[in-house]
Amino acid sequence: MDPFVQHTGKVAALDRVNVDTDQIIPKQFLKRIERTGYGPFAFFDWRYFEDGATPNPDFELNDPRYDGASILVTGRNFGCGSSREHAAWALKEYGFLAIIAPSFADIFANNAVENGMLTIVLPPADVATLTERAQTVEDYRLTVDLANTTVKDDNGFAASFGVDPTVQHRLLNGLDAVGLTLQQEEAIADFEARRPGWLQSS
Amino acid sequence: MAGKTLFEKLWESHVVHEEPGGPALLYVDLHLVHEVTSAQAFEGLRLAGRTVRRPALTVATVDHNVPTADRGAPIADDISRRQIETMEQNAAEFGLTFYGYRSPNQGIVHVIGPELGYTQPGKVIVCGDSHTSTHGAFGAFALGIGTSEVEHVLATQCLIQKKPKTMEVRVDGALPQGVTAKDIILGIIGRIGVDGGVGYVIEYTGEAIRALSMEGRMTVCNMSIEGGARAGMIAPDEKTFAYLKGRRYAPQGSAWAAAVANWRTLTTDADATYDRVVTIDAAALEPHVTWGTNPGQVAPVSGSVPRPADMDTADEQAATERALAYMGLEGGTPIQDIPIERVFLGSCTNARMEDLRAAADIARGRRVHANVRAMVVPGSTMLKQQAEAEGLHEVFQAAGFEWRDAGCSMCLGMNPDILAPGERCASTSNRNFEGRQGKGGRTHLVSPQMAAAAAIAGRFVDVRDW
């Protein structure tokens, strides 16, 4: 997993609530068995016209002002719906390293962490401020600092965010969860020895 | 000391390791696997030189992608076929039980788990699918996970999980005739919103929940995720035990008695408390129909499509405006004035025997409306055979419904079963998101009875008057 320590980048605003993973990556792209190659299909049905190739100028992220954005600011319950990790893969390939919202769907938030992408929960008023600045300030940038758990811009915005210490440690060091868990081999084996007989096989 | 909730009992009995302030390492008793979210996980194992820790606790099938017509023929879509073949190869390579495309036990993973007796009270159950919450109907802690977590469970048989908060949703009273489990859960989501359950596990309690069959309980738990809760659960009782007894992978012989004795302890103690409590009056519920593009955008069948101005917040007004534009609806339109062109009876939410029987009762001796194409997709191949033994397929076919093979089908339209742009569908599935059933398709979520009645009337009608 790629580590996430500190990042300064351009901010794009997608001012919608309850953005579901069916929108982030529509189902027709889930048939692939690879872990990469989803970026071009992120937000496919919103991003392109019927022909699947011509960008729809009405879709917020197609605004040229957001070209090269790496931080997404969006509405509450982002990533709701399907568990498809393809949504996190697609957003990361699209270029986002951090997503800021008032809340995230639980499964999506886990999937993001597994891919070294930081989800930051800020109060709705802060998210509204950042959304407005992204929409109005040319080349609006934020600095996200995971070690100090802060989000700052150059115009006086500063907020701190909460993060689970284990998640923080994993992201800062880019640690593979499977590798960490395998260090608990003894505890897992002990647990297995205690399981009741009727659960021993499915 | 205060008592414990059902969830807390399950949680505590599955913690393998925990560090202060950190998430827990939970043991997984059953890992269900399907073709769409597993290929990258198996590839990850191969790249790291790892194996599946407990193949005996891992069960795989193919459901999302499979065609539901002409199972004898090869799968025409090359990419789908490759994904299905990859699942088969991975199951063989890693030594997993696998119910393949033409297996008599193939079906939607959340239908075959209970049907074969894999799903049991007290288990921690995971699957790379958000509707894994279905299995909570048996008093299991069952939750959907992402592909990286699938890889983690394959390799370690454990899941890293932060302890969720608990929410009781108590449904008091008795359901009126014509009102179903689907209407309970749509009513709940309408109340708490699509993010009301984020960070929580829901326990459904109350007289109306106790009165539901196991099928009905599965319908309720299935859509917990649509209210934002990763898991929903119902304490096991005699109905649960009766459902499981004798099923192929349920405990047998002396193990059965030991299991049931344990399962009887899986209830919330009288003095336990939840972090949040929501109460619903079953007697006040009506059949529900979603009008928008998420399951919380729902109205009773006697009601109307809302206007953006009816909403409390600017966010909700904007979301309503967007939803109405997508759905091609005007605020103020009575629900029963909405015409439909397609009907989908299927999915892990509502494609079990009880659902098929209820829909068949509505369809018996009637004809699907001339403007409507209706399909019935049983949840599993076993269930399809059972329904055929009861003659339900003849009832549906005589009424003009298509009777198809088992799979997820038009719930998410990964196979050829999709809506055309602009087509409006009454669907027994779980998500009415934009494009869910096909780009530009318009989905209205309803119960099986409401879907069957809509197929015949060509518009939504109130099944209480049927």
XYZ file of C-alpha atoms in Angstrom:
668
model
C 0.000 0.000 0.000
C 1.238 3.533 -0.779
C 1.920 5.566 2.363
C 0.056 8.831 2.933
C 1.940 11.407 5.019
C 1.259 14.915 3.812
C -0.220 16.177 0.591
C -0.851 19.587 -0.959
C -3.112 19.607 -3.973
C -5.854 21.256 -5.968
C -9.378 20.841 -4.619
C -12.413 19.828 -6.676
C -15.939 20.162 -5.306
C -18.732 17.690 -6.013
C -21.557 19.314 -4.116
C -23.974 16.394 -3.936
C -25.134 14.245 -1.030
C -25.337 10.421 -0.977
C -23.061 9.856 -3.976
C -23.312 6.073 -4.369
C -20.700 3.672 -5.674
C -22.897 2.812 -8.663
C -22.252 6.387 -9.831
C -18.551 6.309 -8.940
C -18.033 3.180 -11.038
C -21.029 1.749 -12.940
C -21.531 -2.007 -12.983
C -20.510 -2.611 -16.584
C -16.905 -2.020 -15.531
C -16.964 -4.567 -12.707
C -16.572 -7.538 -15.021
C -12.848 -7.027 -15.300
C -10.595 -9.179 -13.134
C -7.767 -6.633 -12.877
C -7.165 -4.197 -10.045
C -6.198 -1.317 -12.319
C -7.607 0.468 -15.323
C -10.750 1.930 -13.716
C -9.785 5.628 -13.736
C -11.152 6.360 -17.214
C -14.537 4.987 -16.098
C -14.933 6.948 -12.850
C -18.350 8.675 -12.736
C -18.862 7.331 -16.268
C -22.595 8.018 -16.637
C -22.325 11.520 -15.182
C -19.049 12.340 -16.859
C -19.876 11.533 -20.486
C -22.796 11.973 -22.839
C -24.660 8.983 -24.288
C -21.753 8.195 -26.608
C -19.582 7.378 -23.594
C -16.793 9.583 -24.978
C -17.859 13.240 -25.078
C -17.451 14.908 -21.667
C -20.685 16.359 -20.278
C -19.930 19.970 -19.295
C -22.750 19.857 -16.723
C -20.811 17.396 -14.586
C -18.990 19.394 -11.939
C -15.687 17.524 -12.146
C -15.464 18.201 -15.901
C -14.933 21.897 -15.153
C -11.441 22.690 -16.531
C -10.708 24.626 -13.328
C -10.498 21.242 -11.564
C -7.954 19.717 -13.973
C -5.304 17.943 -11.957
C -7.293 18.062 -8.696
C -6.144 15.540 -6.093
C -8.478 16.410 -3.197
C -12.236 15.936 -3.486
C -14.701 17.827 -1.304
C -18.199 16.379 -1.370
C -21.495 15.860 0.476
C -22.479 13.550 3.297
C -22.658 9.749 3.042
C -20.204 9.638 0.163
C -19.654 6.142 -1.243
C -22.942 4.635 -0.088
C -24.392 1.479 -1.593
C -22.421 -1.351 -3.102
C -19.228 -2.652 -1.448
C -17.347 -2.564 -4.773
C -13.741 -1.583 -4.057
C -13.573 -0.690 -7.742
C -14.978 2.681 -6.584
C -11.862 3.377 -4.520
C -9.607 2.080 -7.303
C -11.356 4.346 -9.836
C -11.165 7.477 -7.670
C -7.499 6.933 -6.901
C -6.642 6.419 -10.556
C -8.707 9.468 -11.437
C -6.200 11.318 -9.256
C -7.761 11.728 -5.820
C -5.550 11.074 -2.806
C -7.864 12.518 -0.165
C -11.636 12.991 0.079
C -13.285 15.403 2.509
C -16.972 15.064 3.454
C -19.302 15.391 6.463
C -19.612 11.578 6.487
C -18.691 8.481 4.507
C -20.376 5.130 4.034
C -18.590 2.575 6.234
C -17.542 0.065 3.580
C -16.270 2.755 1.214
C -14.203 4.371 3.969
C -12.499 1.023 4.666
C -11.876 0.424 0.979
C -10.282 3.864 0.664
C -7.849 3.169 3.517
C -6.896 -0.166 1.967
C -5.758 1.810 -1.064
C -3.850 4.514 0.759
C -6.557 7.092 0.121
C -7.458 9.289 3.067
C -11.101 10.000 3.942
C -11.449 13.060 6.148
C -14.638 13.828 8.065
C -15.160 17.535 8.782
C -18.221 19.326 10.168
C -20.799 20.332 7.521
C -19.975 24.045 7.959
C -16.287 23.425 7.202
C -17.161 21.305 4.188
C -19.452 24.101 2.978
C -16.584 26.604 3.310
C -14.189 24.379 1.387
C -16.813 23.692 -1.296
C -17.408 27.402 -1.779
C -13.700 28.164 -1.959
C -13.064 25.349 -4.443
C -15.880 26.705 -6.602
C -14.764 30.342 -6.493
C -11.009 30.547 -5.851
C -8.841 29.838 -8.868
C -6.472 26.893 -8.320
C -7.707 26.450 -4.759
C -5.328 24.250 -2.800
C -5.355 22.484 0.534
C -2.627 20.843 2.547
C -3.602 17.652 4.315
C -1.232 16.545 7.052
C -1.957 13.087 8.397
C 0.752 13.095 11.079
C -0.732 16.240 12.633
C -4.305 15.475 11.461
C -4.858 18.951 9.998
C -6.340 20.431 6.834
C -5.190 23.962 5.911
C -5.313 26.430 3.054
C -3.327 29.654 2.492
C -6.323 31.863 3.332
C -6.757 31.105 6.998
C -8.763 27.909 6.871
C -7.483 25.360 9.366
C -9.251 22.346 10.816
C -8.174 19.232 12.598
C -9.770 15.870 11.932
C -10.116 12.613 13.817
C -8.475 9.432 12.652
C -8.282 5.987 14.178
C -4.669 5.654 15.475
C -4.277 2.247 13.840
C -5.434 3.580 10.486
C -3.131 6.569 10.883
C -0.166 4.321 11.607
C -0.938 2.072 8.650
C -1.369 4.974 6.232
C 1.705 6.863 7.418
C 3.821 3.763 6.924
C 1.989 2.183 4.003
C 1.539 -1.069 5.907
C -0.199 -4.105 4.463
C -3.042 -5.233 6.744
C -2.594 -8.912 5.930
C 1.068 -8.759 6.938
C 0.160 -7.117 10.253
C -2.555 -9.635 11.035
C -0.304 -12.573 10.241
C 1.881 -11.410 13.139
C -1.054 -12.483 15.355
C -0.753 -16.093 14.225
C -0.592 -17.371 17.783
C -3.754 -15.555 18.839
C -5.609 -16.768 15.752
C -4.526 -20.374 16.310
C -5.524 -20.142 20.003
C -8.918 -18.805 19.017
C -9.432 -21.567 16.474
C -8.643 -24.212 19.081
C -11.412 -22.829 21.296
C -14.171 -22.772 18.667
C -17.096 -25.104 19.383
C -17.363 -28.328 17.438
C -20.437 -27.421 15.391
C -18.555 -24.470 13.898
C -15.446 -26.399 12.914
C -16.431 -26.705 9.293
C -19.049 -24.984 7.254
C -23.208 -4.602 35.537
C -25.455 -3.767 32.620
C -26.585 -6.554 30.336
C -25.409 -7.066 26.785
C -27.056 -6.700 23.436
C -27.156 -9.563 20.966
C -24.516 -7.766 18.927
C -22.208 -7.255 21.904
C -22.391 -10.959 22.736
C -21.408 -11.899 19.202
C -18.681 -9.308 19.064
C -17.077 -10.350 22.332
C -17.161 -14.022 21.422
C -15.253 -13.342 18.184
C -12.446 -10.999 19.241
C -9.140 -12.698 18.474
C -6.954 -9.757 19.379
C -7.503 -6.166 20.392
C -5.236 -3.305 21.354
C -6.510 -0.417 23.461
C -8.158 2.231 21.307
C -7.663 0.223 18.152
C -9.974 -1.876 16.011
C -10.465 -5.541 16.877
C -9.343 -8.572 14.977
C -12.538 -10.630 14.601
C -12.713 -14.301 13.667
C -14.839 -15.075 10.604
C -16.947 -18.261 10.754
C -18.203 -18.149 7.181
C -16.757 -16.389 4.150
C -19.008 -16.290 1.103
C -17.340 -15.502 -2.207
C -18.669 -14.560 -5.650
C -17.133 -13.773 -9.012
C -17.264 -9.966 -9.098
C -15.308 -8.951 -6.000
C -12.880 -11.849 -5.543
C -10.585 -12.192 -8.565
C -8.257 -9.389 -7.427
C -8.160 -10.865 -3.910
C -7.038 -14.285 -5.137
C -4.485 -12.590 -7.382
C -3.213 -10.726 -4.310
C -2.750 -14.045 -2.492
C -0.808 -15.466 -5.420
C 1.446 -12.404 -5.698
C 2.266 -12.585 -1.984
C 2.685 -16.368 -1.998
C -0.169 -16.798 0.481
C -2.934 -19.345 0.677
C -6.505 -19.593 1.993
C -6.248 -20.215 5.727
C -9.530 -22.107 6.179
C -10.938 -23.367 2.866
C -13.615 -25.301 4.825
C -15.080 -22.000 6.033
C -15.148 -20.483 2.537
C -17.960 -21.077 0.041
C -18.115 -19.688 -3.494
C -20.700 -19.360 -6.224
C -21.410 -17.261 -9.312
C -24.423 -14.987 -9.270
C -23.879 -11.342 -10.287
C -22.856 -11.921 -13.848
C -24.683 -15.040 -14.918
C -27.220 -14.989 -17.743
C -30.706 -16.047 -16.634
C -31.827 -17.556 -19.922
C -30.677 -20.762 -21.584
C -28.220 -22.067 -19.021
C -27.226 -24.831 -21.422
C -25.635 -22.361 -23.846
C -22.149 -20.835 -23.469
C -21.994 -17.365 -21.906
C -22.000 -14.959 -24.827
C -20.316 -11.994 -23.102
C -16.572 -12.729 -23.218
C -15.675 -10.556 -20.229
C -18.442 -12.055 -18.082
C -17.436 -15.546 -19.091
C -13.809 -14.853 -18.203
C -14.811 -13.581 -14.759
C -17.003 -16.626 -14.109
C -14.271 -18.994 -15.300
C -11.751 -17.162 -13.118
C -13.965 -17.797 -10.072
C -14.098 -21.475 -10.940
C -10.325 -21.671 -11.403
C -9.642 -19.826 -8.149
C -12.002 -22.096 -6.217
C -10.228 -25.148 -7.650
C -6.729 -23.754 -7.048
C -7.425 -22.817 -3.435
C -9.605 -25.828 -2.606
C -12.925 -24.058 -1.964
C -16.441 -25.438 -2.122
C -17.860 -23.978 -5.328
C -21.374 -23.942 -6.736
C -20.804 -23.204 -10.413
C -22.917 -21.863 -13.249
C -24.653 -25.177 -13.884
C -24.615 -26.540 -10.324
C -28.040 -27.511 -8.923
C -27.060 -25.453 -5.849
C -26.041 -22.280 -7.724
C -27.836 -19.117 -6.741
C -27.534 -15.662 -5.290
C -24.936 -16.005 -2.569
C -27.300 -14.571 0.072
C -30.017 -17.016 -0.925
C -27.929 -20.195 -1.018
C -26.117 -19.483 2.277
C -29.317 -19.878 4.321
C -30.842 -22.442 1.960
C -27.924 -24.860 2.387
C -27.687 -24.219 6.129
C -24.314 -22.452 6.070
C -25.887 -19.363 7.611
C -26.383 -19.949 11.337
C -27.001 -17.949 14.499
C -23.912 -16.642 16.260
C -21.644 -16.727 13.223
C -19.585 -13.835 11.945
C -20.286 -13.934 8.216
C -18.604 -11.796 5.560
C -18.800 -11.508 1.790
C -17.552 -9.026 -0.756
C -21.089 -7.790 -1.186
C -22.969 -5.150 0.749
C -26.134 -7.257 1.020
C -24.357 -9.734 3.275
C -26.431 -8.044 5.965
C -29.175 -10.475 4.866
C -27.714 -13.263 7.015
C -28.238 -11.209 10.169
C -31.836 -12.476 10.031
C -30.519 -15.634 11.732
C -28.821 -13.801 14.581
C -25.461 -13.704 12.819
C -23.177 -10.651 12.602
C -23.003 -10.450 8.825
C -21.419 -7.641 6.889
C -20.241 -6.677 3.442
C -16.547 -6.076 2.825
C -14.317 -4.766 0.038
C -11.947 -6.812 -2.083
C -8.852 -5.991 0.007
C -10.770 -7.250 3.041
C -11.780 -10.370 1.086
C -8.072 -11.012 0.536
C -7.429 -10.384 4.233
C -10.110 -12.870 5.300
C -8.929 -15.473 2.804
C -5.390 -15.206 4.162
C -6.115 -14.881 7.878
C -9.760 -15.950 8.467
C -10.026 -12.670 10.389
C -11.380 -9.209 9.742
C -10.063 -5.953 11.200
C -13.115 -4.111 12.420
C -13.858 -1.060 14.516
C -16.682 -1.788 16.950
C -19.878 -0.199 15.627
C -22.509 1.489 17.750
C -25.814 -0.279 18.325
C -29.271 0.814 17.177
C -32.513 -0.889 18.071
C -35.281 -0.572 15.525
C -38.385 -1.823 17.251
C -41.408 -2.521 15.097
C -44.401 -2.779 17.385
C -47.855 -4.068 16.578
C -49.100 -6.153 13.676
C -48.777 -5.517 9.941
C -52.035 -4.827 8.100
C -53.025 -7.219 5.315
C -51.090 -6.464 2.108
C -48.196 -4.848 3.963
C -44.973 -6.838 3.951
C -41.430 -7.106 5.292
C -40.320 -4.984 2.319
C -42.660 -2.208 3.424
C -41.271 -2.398 6.970
C -37.724 -1.848 5.775
C -38.662 0.816 3.214
C -40.603 2.553 5.967
C -37.598 2.371 8.288
C -35.222 3.769 5.656
C -37.724 6.500 4.845
C -37.638 7.402 8.523
C -33.913 7.203 9.364
C -32.623 8.175 5.913
C -30.031 6.428 3.765
C -27.272 7.440 6.162
C -29.185 7.036 9.430
C -27.418 3.765 10.174
C -23.843 4.788 9.268
C -21.543 3.576 12.046
C -24.242 1.369 13.574
C -25.318 -2.227 13.584
C -29.109 -2.442 13.740
C -31.009 -4.996 15.805
C -34.633 -5.345 14.677
C -36.990 -6.196 17.509
C -40.688 -6.028 18.319
C -43.845 -7.953 17.695
C -43.999 -7.314 13.939
C -40.442 -8.610 13.457
C -41.133 -11.721 15.580
C -44.221 -12.373 13.446
C -42.209 -12.390 10.202
C -41.122 -15.633 8.563
C -37.386 -16.214 8.071
C -37.825 -15.025 4.474
C -39.383 -11.785 5.709
C -36.634 -11.308 8.269
C -34.039 -11.744 5.533
C -35.778 -9.061 3.453
C -35.580 -6.634 6.373
C -31.941 -7.362 7.266
C -30.940 -7.361 3.584
C -31.718 -3.661 3.211
C -29.982 -2.567 6.439
C -27.152 -1.345 4.232
C -29.613 0.921 2.361
C -30.101 2.710 5.659
C -26.314 2.981 5.984
C -25.876 0.166 8.534
C -23.277 -2.360 7.537
C -25.158 -5.061 9.437
C -28.657 -5.730 10.722
C -29.644 -8.587 12.957
C -32.586 -10.354 14.551
C -32.302 -12.586 17.616
C -32.809 -16.258 16.719
C -35.930 -18.053 17.943
C -37.891 -21.240 17.303
C -38.614 -20.119 13.728
C -34.894 -19.781 13.103
C -34.143 -23.234 14.482
C -37.047 -24.821 12.575
C -35.820 -23.223 9.337
C -32.303 -24.597 9.795
C -33.040 -28.074 11.128
C -32.104 -30.727 8.615
C -30.493 -28.344 6.116
C -27.407 -29.822 4.497
C -24.738 -27.863 6.370
C -26.638 -27.155 9.570
C -25.300 -29.026 12.615
C -26.442 -32.644 12.608
C -26.989 -35.281 15.301
C -25.700 -34.423 18.768
C -24.108 -31.245 17.440
C -27.593 -29.904 16.700
C -28.632 -29.906 20.357
C -25.357 -28.293 21.417
C -25.744 -25.621 18.763
C -29.362 -24.827 19.657
C -28.461 -24.598 23.356
C -25.860 -21.992 22.440
C -28.149 -20.180 20.006
C -30.793 -19.763 22.700
C -28.355 -17.515 24.596
C -28.173 -15.131 21.624
C -30.667 -12.546 22.758
C -30.346 -9.022 24.068
C -30.469 -8.961 27.864
C -33.438 -7.153 29.385
C -31.199 -4.555 31.035
C -28.974 -3.936 28.014
C -29.045 -0.554 26.325
C -28.563 0.558 22.723
C -26.842 3.727 21.550
C -29.983 4.708 19.642
C -33.573 3.457 19.581
C -36.104 3.974 16.793
C -39.690 2.753 17.095
C -42.099 2.084 14.255
C -45.804 1.282 14.464
C -46.462 -1.639 12.104
C -50.196 -1.000 12.070
C -49.607 2.440 10.541
C -47.485 1.116 7.657
C -48.752 0.991 4.069
C -47.303 -0.621 0.968
C -44.352 1.588 -0.061
C -43.065 2.739 -3.456
C -39.791 4.598 -3.984
C -40.086 7.632 -6.231
C -36.461 8.805 -6.340
C -32.907 7.615 -6.810
C -32.131 6.282 -3.362
C -34.167 3.939 -1.150
C -34.906 6.704 1.355
C -36.858 8.590 -1.308
C -39.999 6.596 -0.684
C -43.729 7.203 -0.222
C -46.747 5.188 0.866
C -48.844 3.927 -2.061
C -51.707 6.227 -1.052
C -49.365 9.217 -1.269
C -47.825 11.373 -3.958
C -44.402 12.168 -5.310
C -43.071 15.039 -3.169
C -42.059 18.449 -4.437
C -38.528 19.764 -3.826
C -40.060 22.541 -1.715
C -41.466 19.897 0.656
C -37.918 19.070 1.799
C -36.368 20.550 4.927
C -32.841 21.344 3.791
C -31.225 22.876 0.707
C -29.255 19.624 0.236
C -32.430 17.569 0.176
C -34.196 20.040 -2.101
C -31.351 19.812 -4.613
C -31.265 16.012 -4.308
C -35.040 15.811 -4.825
C -34.910 18.071 -7.853
C -32.153 15.959 -9.366
C -33.994 12.723 -8.572
C -37.285 13.911 -10.086
C -35.501 15.042 -13.253
C -33.787 11.659 -13.564
C -36.988 9.755 -12.819
C -39.068 11.849 -15.227
C -41.600 12.631 -12.504
C -43.337 15.773 -11.349
C -43.826 16.606 -7.717
C -47.432 16.108 -6.644
C -48.126 13.145 -8.951
C -50.141 10.464 -7.105
C -48.053 7.270 -6.825
C -50.913 5.280 -8.356
C -50.854 7.454 -11.485
C -47.317 6.353 -12.350
C -47.338 3.942 -15.330
C -44.638 1.269 -15.676
C -43.198 -0.713 -18.579
C -41.076 -3.311 -16.848
C -41.342 -5.514 -13.762
C -38.479 -7.337 -12.069
C -39.342 -9.947 -9.462
C -36.027 -11.110 -8.106
C -32.839 -10.326 -6.108
C -31.429 -11.260 -2.705
C -34.084 -8.989 -1.193
C -37.223 -10.657 -2.523
C -36.772 -13.824 -4.600
C -37.438 -16.569 -2.062
C -40.345 -19.029 -1.959
C -42.578 -16.812 0.141
C -42.012 -13.932 -2.287
C -42.705 -16.067 -5.353
C -45.834 -17.554 -3.793
C -47.186 -14.142 -2.818
C -46.560 -12.731 -6.293
C -48.084 -15.815 -7.924
C -51.211 -15.379 -5.821
C -51.605 -11.901 -7.284
C -50.885 -13.063 -10.840
C -53.007 -16.217 -10.816
C -55.683 -16.111 -13.501
C -54.724 -12.607 -14.655
C -52.662 -11.179 -17.518
C -49.637 -8.899 -17.553
C -50.635 -5.505 -18.995
C -50.039 -5.096 -22.719
C -47.501 -2.304 -22.109
C -45.451 -4.278 -19.606
C -42.617 -6.792 -19.867
C -42.327 -8.721 -16.613
C -39.712 -11.226 -15.506
C -39.400 -13.537 -12.528
C -35.866 -14.554 -11.533
C -35.770 -17.024 -8.621
C -33.006 -16.494 -6.082
C -31.457 -19.913 -6.514
C -31.568 -22.933 -8.788
C -32.905 -25.112 -5.933
C -35.623 -22.602 -5.261
C -36.510 -22.486 -8.946
C -37.019 -26.253 -8.894
C -39.099 -26.041 -5.745
C -41.294 -23.363 -7.280
C -41.719 -25.475 -10.399
C -42.702 -28.462 -8.250
C -45.446 -26.250 -6.816
C -46.493 -25.148 -10.299
C -45.697 -21.486 -9.709
C -43.895 -21.198 -13.047
C -47.119 -22.161 -14.810
C -49.030 -19.475 -12.939
C -46.477 -16.841 -13.936
C -46.126 -18.022 -17.523
C -49.887 -18.234 -18.017
C -50.101 -14.632 -16.844
C -47.379 -13.557 -19.271
C -44.373 -13.299 -16.922
C -41.011 -14.638 -18.115
C -39.745 -17.447 -15.867
C -35.950 -17.387 -15.773
C -32.856 -19.012 -14.271
C -31.336 -17.965 -10.929
C -28.979 -15.026 -10.474
C -28.737 -11.389 -9.453
C -30.030 -10.417 -12.882
C -31.681 -7.026 -13.234
C -31.071 -6.035 -9.632
C -27.817 -4.601 -10.917
C -27.872 -5.396 -14.603
C -24.408 -6.894 -14.916
C -25.820 -9.624 -17.129
C -27.947 -9.021 -20.246
C -31.072 -8.260 -18.127
C -31.199 -4.467 -18.182
C -33.605 -1.590 -18.669
C -33.451 0.580 -21.786
C -32.905 4.316 -21.201
C -36.094 5.889 -19.872
C -37.814 2.574 -19.117
C -39.686 2.554 -15.836
C -39.580 -0.566 -13.698
C -41.378 -1.855 -10.622
C -38.652 -3.866 -8.957
C -38.489 -6.068 -5.864
C -34.750 -5.386 -5.578
C -32.933 -3.095 -3.164
C -31.457 -0.110 -5.022
C -33.060 2.544 -7.178
C -29.800 4.380 -7.851
C -29.379 6.143 -11.189
C -28.525 3.624 -13.871
C -28.599 0.701 -11.437
C -30.785 -1.468 -13.687
C -29.421 -0.025 -16.916
C -28.231 3.406 -17.974
C -31.150 5.828 -17.923
C -33.467 3.184 -16.411
C -35.965 4.306 -13.761
C -36.415 1.967 -10.820
C -39.214 1.955 -8.252
C -38.658 -0.399 -5.322
C -41.689 -2.319 -4.079
C -42.747 -5.606 -2.470
C -43.320 -8.738 -4.610
C -47.100 -8.308 -4.252
C -46.928 -4.676 -5.361
C -44.663 -5.602 -8.300
C -46.999 -8.358 -9.498
C -50.035 -6.090 -9.190
C -48.225 -3.312 -11.074
C -47.382 -5.784 -13.849
C -51.040 -6.532 -14.336
C -52.382 -3.014 -13.935
C -49.585 -1.320 -15.910
C -49.230 1.202 -13.092
C -48.817 1.149 -9.328
C -51.905 -0.005 -7.475
C -52.655 -0.579 -3.826
C -52.499 -4.329 -3.145
C -54.632 -3.815 -0.075
C -57.526 -3.286 -2.507
C -56.547 -6.169 -4.783
